[in-house]
Amino acid sequence: MLFNMRNCFSTAKLIRTSKQLLRPFWYGPPAQMNVHLKGRDLLTLQNYTADELKYLLWMASDLKQRIKHKGEYLPLMQGKSLTMIFEKRSTRTRLSAETGFALLGGHPSFLTTQDIHLGTNESLTDTARVLSRMTNAILARVYKHNDLDLMIKEATIPIINGLSNLYHPLQILADYLTLQGFEPDLRVTEMAEQYSKKHGTKLLLTTDPLEAADGANVLVTDTWISMGQEEEKKERLKAFQGYQITMQTAKSAASNWTFLHCLPRKPEEVDDEVFYSPQSLVFQEAENRKWTIMAVMVSLLTDYSPQLQKPTF
């Protein structure tokens, strides 16, 4: 899906290097935000206010700066454990959560449907209650979002959505940090329209890729065939013909355009020229999955507050 984000993001100031385009954070004077997320769940970003989302991005920036760039050791998850339930395959979500939680001194446990009784020999209700007594949080990648809703009702620990059939909040957080057809789901469209009106932005729904790219600062596409949709491959490839992002598409975009893709990527979705171009931020985007998910876990499980100055988002 291609989005015209011209009015959704303020134009980012970009620094060009020989290899890539980087969008730096601009640090202003220290700021305090009256945000307390400890004990919360994260199923969808619509349950979080703008200040709370900014806080999570601030936290991610803080952890990235202190751990990656300054080499500090922050054992904020020491003595804590994370249950990771995955009904679907995963590369970035699994690695970012597993390595991130361990980097913070915690113990992640990766479980598939072959490892536990999830809904087979044991109800989801009982599983959520058992895990609540053995671990500090649950990150789950599920086929049905309703399963996450049930976990929230039965668990006494934070539940984090690692991808459902409706939402992927961890991916959106990483996209935001990086940036500093099939008809879309009607519920998502209506929600987007409400937010657009509330914040005075422009929402464009179109089936013309060039119209969508016109003047856009960010070009975003996604996998055409997601997990569980393999039987629809032939139909989807036919329906999405003409939607591949190429340099011809980019000619319609703003002069400082950038490209994002949540990965894994297939050549029919975006060609090599765009995917490996200096304007492509896909690998920075993938790395930022780690820092944003670490920010979520630290915010939901500890009282730690960012020590660096708050960036201007």
GROMACS .gro file of C-alpha atoms in nm:
model
  313
    1MET     CA    1   0.000   0.000   0.000
    2LEU     CA    2   0.132   0.341  -0.091
    3PHE     CA    3   0.062   0.640   0.131
    4ASN     CA    4   0.080   1.011   0.059
    5MET     CA    5   0.232   1.133   0.385
    6ARG     CA    6   0.302   1.488   0.270
    7ASN     CA    7   0.073   1.637   0.532
    8CYS     CA    8   0.115   1.366   0.796
    9PHE     CA    9   0.477   1.447   0.869
   10SER     CA   10   0.650   1.780   0.881
   11THR     CA   11   0.922   1.794   0.622
   12ALA     CA   12   1.227   1.625   0.766
   13LYS     CA   13   1.563   1.792   0.737
   14LEU     CA   14   1.795   1.537   0.583
   15ILE     CA   15   2.170   1.509   0.589
   16ARG     CA   16   2.314   1.345   0.280
   17THR     CA   17   2.612   1.116   0.312
   18SER     CA   18   2.786   0.912   0.045
   19LYS     CA   19   2.594   0.601   0.147
   20GLN     CA   20   2.259   0.703   0.286
   21LEU     CA   21   2.021   0.972   0.401
   22LEU     CA   22   2.000   1.015   0.774
   23ARG     CA   23   1.736   1.208   0.965
   24PRO     CA   24   1.889   1.326   1.292
   25PHE     CA   25   1.708   1.401   1.613
   26TRP     CA   26   1.715   1.765   1.713
   27TYR     CA   27   1.753   1.799   2.088
   28GLY     CA   28   1.595   2.094   2.261
   29PRO     CA   29   1.602   2.198   2.627
   30PRO     CA   30   1.520   1.929   2.884
   31ALA     CA   31   1.147   1.865   2.904
   32GLN     CA   32   0.934   1.675   3.152
   33MET     CA   33   0.635   1.474   3.034
   34ASN     CA   34   0.375   1.359   3.282
   35VAL     CA   35   0.355   1.014   3.127
   36HIS     CA   36   0.329   0.690   3.324
   37LEU     CA   37   0.301   0.373   3.118
   38LYS     CA   38   0.410   0.109   3.370
   39GLY     CA   39   0.165  -0.182   3.375
   40ARG     CA   40  -0.010  -0.082   3.050
   41ASP     CA   41  -0.076  -0.312   2.753
   42LEU     CA   42   0.013  -0.230   2.392
   43LEU     CA   43  -0.229  -0.375   2.140
   44THR     CA   44  -0.274  -0.073   1.915
   45LEU     CA   45  -0.137   0.280   1.909
   46GLN     CA   46  -0.489   0.422   1.907
   47ASN     CA   47  -0.500   0.347   2.281
   48TYR     CA   48  -0.210   0.586   2.339
   49THR     CA   49  -0.217   0.966   2.337
   50ALA     CA   50   0.017   1.176   2.125
   51ASP     CA   51   0.224   1.260   2.434
   52GLU     CA   52   0.252   0.893   2.523
   53LEU     CA   53   0.372   0.803   2.174
   54LYS     CA   54   0.626   1.086   2.184
   55TYR     CA   55   0.741   0.953   2.520
   56LEU     CA   56   0.800   0.605   2.373
   57LEU     CA   57   1.001   0.755   2.087
   58TRP     CA   58   1.198   0.964   2.337
   59MET     CA   59   1.266   0.647   2.536
   60ALA     CA   60   1.381   0.463   2.223
   61SER     CA   61   1.612   0.750   2.130
   62ASP     CA   62   1.750   0.758   2.484
   63LEU     CA   63   1.824   0.384   2.493
   64LYS     CA   64   1.978   0.388   2.146
   65GLN     CA   65   2.204   0.680   2.233
   66ARG     CA   66   2.315   0.548   2.571
   67ILE     CA   67   2.358   0.181   2.479
   68LYS     CA   68   2.465   0.187   2.114
   69HIS     CA   69   2.653   0.513   2.085
   70LYS     CA   70   2.787   0.561   2.439
   71GLY     CA   71   2.841   0.195   2.518
   72GLU     CA   72   2.659   0.209   2.850
   73TYR     CA   73   2.518  -0.102   3.018
   74LEU     CA   74   2.162  -0.055   3.142
   75PRO     CA   75   2.035  -0.374   3.314
   76LEU     CA   76   1.683  -0.237   3.341
   77MET     CA   77   1.527  -0.583   3.286
   78GLN     CA   78   1.753  -0.768   3.529
   79GLY     CA   79   1.550  -1.032   3.715
   80LYS     CA   80   1.262  -1.005   3.468
   81SER     CA   81   1.144  -1.251   3.201
   82LEU     CA   82   0.950  -1.209   2.877
   83THR     CA   83   0.728  -1.473   2.718
   84MET     CA   84   0.730  -1.450   2.337
   85ILE     CA   85   0.442  -1.640   2.173
   86PHE     CA   86   0.463  -1.663   1.794
   87GLU     CA   87   0.194  -1.829   1.585
   88LYS     CA   88   0.362  -1.691   1.269
   89ARG     CA   89   0.719  -1.677   1.144
   90SER     CA   90   0.928  -1.373   1.235
   91THR     CA   91   1.273  -1.227   1.179
   92ARG     CA   92   1.277  -0.864   1.292
   93THR     CA   93   1.013  -0.880   1.565
   94ARG     CA   94   1.164  -1.192   1.722
   95LEU     CA   95   1.525  -1.074   1.704
   96SER     CA   96   1.452  -0.719   1.818
   97ALA     CA   97   1.252  -0.842   2.119
   98GLU     CA   98   1.482  -1.132   2.207
   99THR     CA   99   1.814  -0.951   2.174
  100GLY     CA  100   1.674  -0.625   2.312
  101PHE     CA  101   1.533  -0.782   2.628
  102ALA     CA  102   1.857  -0.977   2.683
  103LEU     CA  103   2.064  -0.661   2.625
  104LEU     CA  104   1.870  -0.502   2.910
  105GLY     CA  105   1.958  -0.793   3.137
  106GLY     CA  106   1.631  -0.987   3.110
  107HIS     CA  107   1.550  -1.343   3.006
  108PRO     CA  108   1.330  -1.387   2.695
  109SER     CA  109   1.155  -1.721   2.630
  110PHE     CA  110   1.052  -1.793   2.268
  111LEU     CA  111   0.751  -2.021   2.226
  112THR     CA  112   0.564  -2.141   1.917
  113THR     CA  113   0.237  -2.330   1.898
  114GLN     CA  114   0.449  -2.648   1.888
  115ASP     CA  115   0.596  -2.563   2.230
  116ILE     CA  116   0.286  -2.481   2.434
  117HIS     CA  117  -0.079  -2.588   2.448
  118LEU     CA  118  -0.207  -2.250   2.324
  119GLY     CA  119  -0.577  -2.311   2.260
  120THR     CA  120  -0.524  -2.682   2.189
  121ASN     CA  121  -0.492  -2.888   2.506
  122GLU     CA  122  -0.524  -2.581   2.725
  123SER     CA  123  -0.748  -2.278   2.685
  124LEU     CA  124  -0.607  -1.936   2.611
  125THR     CA  125  -0.757  -1.821   2.940
  126ASP     CA  126  -0.560  -2.077   3.141
  127THR     CA  127  -0.241  -2.013   2.943
  128ALA     CA  128  -0.261  -1.637   3.013
  129ARG     CA  129  -0.315  -1.701   3.385
  130VAL     CA  130  -0.027  -1.949   3.409
  131LEU     CA  131   0.217  -1.724   3.222
  132SER     CA  132   0.117  -1.432   3.446
  133ARG     CA  133   0.259  -1.627   3.742
  134MET     CA  134   0.585  -1.719   3.569
  135THR     CA  135   0.684  -1.415   3.366
  136ASN     CA  136   0.666  -1.036   3.365
  137ALA     CA  137   0.518  -0.966   3.021
  138ILE     CA  138   0.385  -1.143   2.713
  139LEU     CA  139   0.466  -1.045   2.356
  140ALA     CA  140   0.240  -1.231   2.115
  141ARG     CA  141   0.222  -1.260   1.736
  142VAL     CA  142  -0.118  -1.407   1.657
  143TYR     CA  143  -0.349  -1.472   1.366
  144LYS     CA  144  -0.660  -1.338   1.542
  145HIS     CA  145  -0.655  -1.005   1.723
  146ASN     CA  146  -0.939  -1.130   1.944
  147ASP     CA  147  -0.690  -1.365   2.108
  148LEU     CA  148  -0.498  -1.062   2.234
  149ASP     CA  149  -0.817  -0.908   2.368
  150LEU     CA  150  -0.880  -1.229   2.563
  151MET     CA  151  -0.523  -1.234   2.696
  152ILE     CA  152  -0.567  -0.882   2.832
  153LYS     CA  153  -0.879  -0.986   3.022
  154GLU     CA  154  -0.715  -1.291   3.178
  155ALA     CA  155  -0.351  -1.190   3.227
  156THR     CA  156  -0.224  -0.979   3.514
  157ILE     CA  157   0.091  -0.871   3.327
  158PRO     CA  158   0.137  -0.641   3.024
  159ILE     CA  159   0.045  -0.782   2.683
  160ILE     CA  160   0.233  -0.652   2.376
  161ASN     CA  161   0.105  -0.703   2.023
  162GLY     CA  162   0.384  -0.844   1.803
  163LEU     CA  163   0.148  -0.848   1.500
  164SER     CA  164  -0.215  -0.946   1.459
  165ASN     CA  165  -0.453  -0.947   1.166
  166LEU     CA  166  -0.547  -0.587   1.255
  167TYR     CA  167  -0.247  -0.403   1.399
  168HIS     CA  168   0.134  -0.397   1.412
  169PRO     CA  169   0.209  -0.114   1.657
  170LEU     CA  170   0.576  -0.205   1.703
  171GLN     CA  171   0.637  -0.158   1.330
  172ILE     CA  172   0.473   0.186   1.329
  173LEU     CA  173   0.684   0.300   1.624
  174ALA     CA  174   0.999   0.193   1.438
  175ASP     CA  175   0.880   0.378   1.127
  176TYR     CA  176   0.827   0.697   1.327
  177LEU     CA  177   1.170   0.665   1.488
  178THR     CA  178   1.327   0.611   1.146
  179LEU     CA  179   1.163   0.918   0.999
  180GLN     CA  180   1.236   1.182   1.235
  181GLY     CA  181  -0.554  -0.277  -0.482
  182PHE     CA  182  -0.717  -0.429  -0.192
  183GLU     CA  183  -0.932  -0.175  -0.018
  184PRO     CA  184  -0.798  -0.083   0.326
  185ASP     CA  185  -0.993  -0.214   0.623
  186LEU     CA  186  -1.296   0.015   0.665
  187ARG     CA  187  -1.238   0.039   1.040
  188VAL     CA  188  -0.881   0.157   0.985
  189THR     CA  189  -0.990   0.403   0.715
  190GLU     CA  190  -1.260   0.556   0.935
  191MET     CA  191  -1.015   0.587   1.223
  192ALA     CA  192  -0.758   0.754   0.995
  193GLU     CA  193  -1.019   1.000   0.872
  194GLN     CA  194  -1.111   1.091   1.230
  195TYR     CA  195  -0.748   1.151   1.323
  196SER     CA  196  -0.696   1.349   1.002
  197LYS     CA  197  -0.982   1.585   1.085
  198LYS     CA  198  -0.875   1.612   1.449
  199HIS     CA  199  -0.518   1.713   1.366
  200GLY     CA  200  -0.587   1.914   1.050
  201THR     CA  201  -0.405   1.684   0.808
  202LYS     CA  202  -0.505   1.557   0.467
  203LEU     CA  203  -0.591   1.192   0.405
  204LEU     CA  204  -0.585   1.075   0.044
  205LEU     CA  205  -0.724   0.736  -0.060
  206THR     CA  206  -0.644   0.653  -0.420
  207THR     CA  207  -0.577   0.359  -0.650
  208ASP     CA  208  -0.330   0.563  -0.857
  209PRO     CA  209   0.030   0.516  -0.731
  210LEU     CA  210   0.153   0.834  -0.900
  211GLU     CA  211  -0.125   1.039  -0.743
  212ALA     CA  212  -0.037   0.891  -0.404
  213ALA     CA  213   0.331   0.973  -0.453
  214ASP     CA  214   0.268   1.329  -0.572
  215GLY     CA  215   0.472   1.560  -0.350
  216ALA     CA  216   0.514   1.292  -0.080
  217ASN     CA  217   0.808   1.308   0.159
  218VAL     CA  218   0.788   0.937   0.239
  219LEU     CA  219   0.703   0.646   0.010
  220VAL     CA  220   0.590   0.335   0.198
  221THR     CA  221   0.492  -0.004   0.067
  222ASP     CA  222   0.429  -0.337   0.235
  223THR     CA  223   0.441  -0.702   0.144
  224TRP     CA  224   0.165  -0.793  -0.097
  225ILE     CA  225   0.127  -1.147   0.035
  226SER     CA  226   0.138  -1.170   0.411
  227MET     CA  227   0.165  -1.483   0.623
  228GLY     CA  228  -0.154  -1.686   0.596
  229GLN     CA  229  -0.238  -1.540   0.253
  230GLU     CA  230  -0.026  -1.776   0.044
  231GLU     CA  231  -0.333  -1.927  -0.122
  232GLU     CA  232  -0.421  -1.580  -0.255
  233LYS     CA  233  -0.080  -1.526  -0.416
  234LYS     CA  234  -0.191  -1.548  -0.780
  235GLU     CA  235  -0.493  -1.323  -0.719
  236ARG     CA  236  -0.290  -1.067  -0.525
  237LEU     CA  237  -0.004  -1.048  -0.776
  238LYS     CA  238  -0.259  -0.979  -1.047
  239ALA     CA  239  -0.445  -0.718  -0.840
  240PHE     CA  240  -0.127  -0.529  -0.748
  241GLN     CA  241   0.017  -0.508  -1.099
  242GLY     CA  242   0.137  -0.152  -1.160
  243TYR     CA  243   0.196  -0.077  -0.791
  244GLN     CA  244   0.568  -0.153  -0.783
  245ILE     CA  245   0.763   0.147  -0.651
  246THR     CA  246   1.031   0.254  -0.897
  247MET     CA  247   1.232   0.568  -0.967
  248GLN     CA  248   0.951   0.663  -1.203
  249THR     CA  249   0.718   0.665  -0.900
  250ALA     CA  250   0.971   0.870  -0.707
  251LYS     CA  251   0.976   1.139  -0.975
  252SER     CA  252   0.632   1.243  -0.851
  253ALA     CA  253   0.748   1.266  -0.489
  254ALA     CA  254   0.908   1.559  -0.307
  255SER     CA  255   1.274   1.626  -0.381
  256ASN     CA  256   1.378   1.496  -0.037
  257TRP     CA  257   1.172   1.175  -0.052
  258THR     CA  258   1.266   0.867   0.148
  259PHE     CA  259   1.152   0.506   0.120
  260LEU     CA  260   1.034   0.264   0.390
  261HIS     CA  261   0.940  -0.105   0.384
  262CYS     CA  262   0.871  -0.322   0.692
  263LEU     CA  263   1.045  -0.624   0.528
  264PRO     CA  264   1.075  -0.894   0.409
  265ARG     CA  265   1.066  -0.742   0.063
  266LYS     CA  266   0.989  -0.898  -0.276
  267PRO     CA  267   1.115  -0.741  -0.604
  268GLU     CA  268   0.761  -0.700  -0.739
  269GLU     CA  269   0.685  -0.459  -0.452
  270VAL     CA  270   0.983  -0.227  -0.506
  271ASP     CA  271   1.267  -0.255  -0.754
  272ASP     CA  272   1.636  -0.278  -0.659
  273GLU     CA  273   1.711   0.076  -0.774
  274VAL     CA  274   1.482   0.225  -0.511
  275PHE     CA  275   1.532  -0.042  -0.245
  276TYR     CA  276   1.912  -0.004  -0.239
  277SER     CA  277   1.918   0.368  -0.313
  278PRO     CA  278   2.055   0.633  -0.074
  279GLN     CA  279   1.694   0.741  -0.016
  280SER     CA  280   1.601   0.399   0.121
  281LEU     CA  281   1.595   0.380   0.501
  282VAL     CA  282   1.477   0.018   0.523
  283PHE     CA  283   1.775  -0.113   0.719
  284GLN     CA  284   1.776   0.177   0.965
  285GLU     CA  285   1.402   0.110   0.996
  286ALA     CA  286   1.472  -0.258   1.072
  287GLU     CA  287   1.730  -0.167   1.339
  288ASN     CA  288   1.491   0.078   1.500
  289ARG     CA  289   1.251  -0.210   1.561
  290LYS     CA  290   1.494  -0.312   1.836
  291TRP     CA  291   1.516   0.028   2.006
  292THR     CA  292   1.144   0.097   1.993
  293ILE     CA  293   1.049  -0.244   2.131
  294MET     CA  294   1.306  -0.198   2.407
  295ALA     CA  295   1.144   0.139   2.482
  296VAL     CA  296   0.804  -0.027   2.506
  297MET     CA  297   0.928  -0.296   2.745
  298VAL     CA  298   1.118  -0.049   2.966
  299SER     CA  299   0.817   0.183   2.978
  300LEU     CA  300   0.566  -0.092   3.062
  301LEU     CA  301   0.781  -0.276   3.314
  302THR     CA  302   0.998  -0.020   3.494
  303ASP     CA  303   1.001   0.330   3.642
  304TYR     CA  304   1.300   0.436   3.433
  305SER     CA  305   1.273   0.778   3.263
  306PRO     CA  306   1.487   0.898   2.969
  307GLN     CA  307   1.803   1.072   3.084
  308LEU     CA  308   1.878   1.257   2.760
  309GLN     CA  309   1.702   1.573   2.649
  310LYS     CA  310   1.371   1.518   2.478
  311PRO     CA  311   1.393   1.534   2.096
  312THR     CA  312   1.165   1.763   1.899
  313PHE     CA  313   0.932   1.539   1.703
   0.00000   0.00000   0.00000
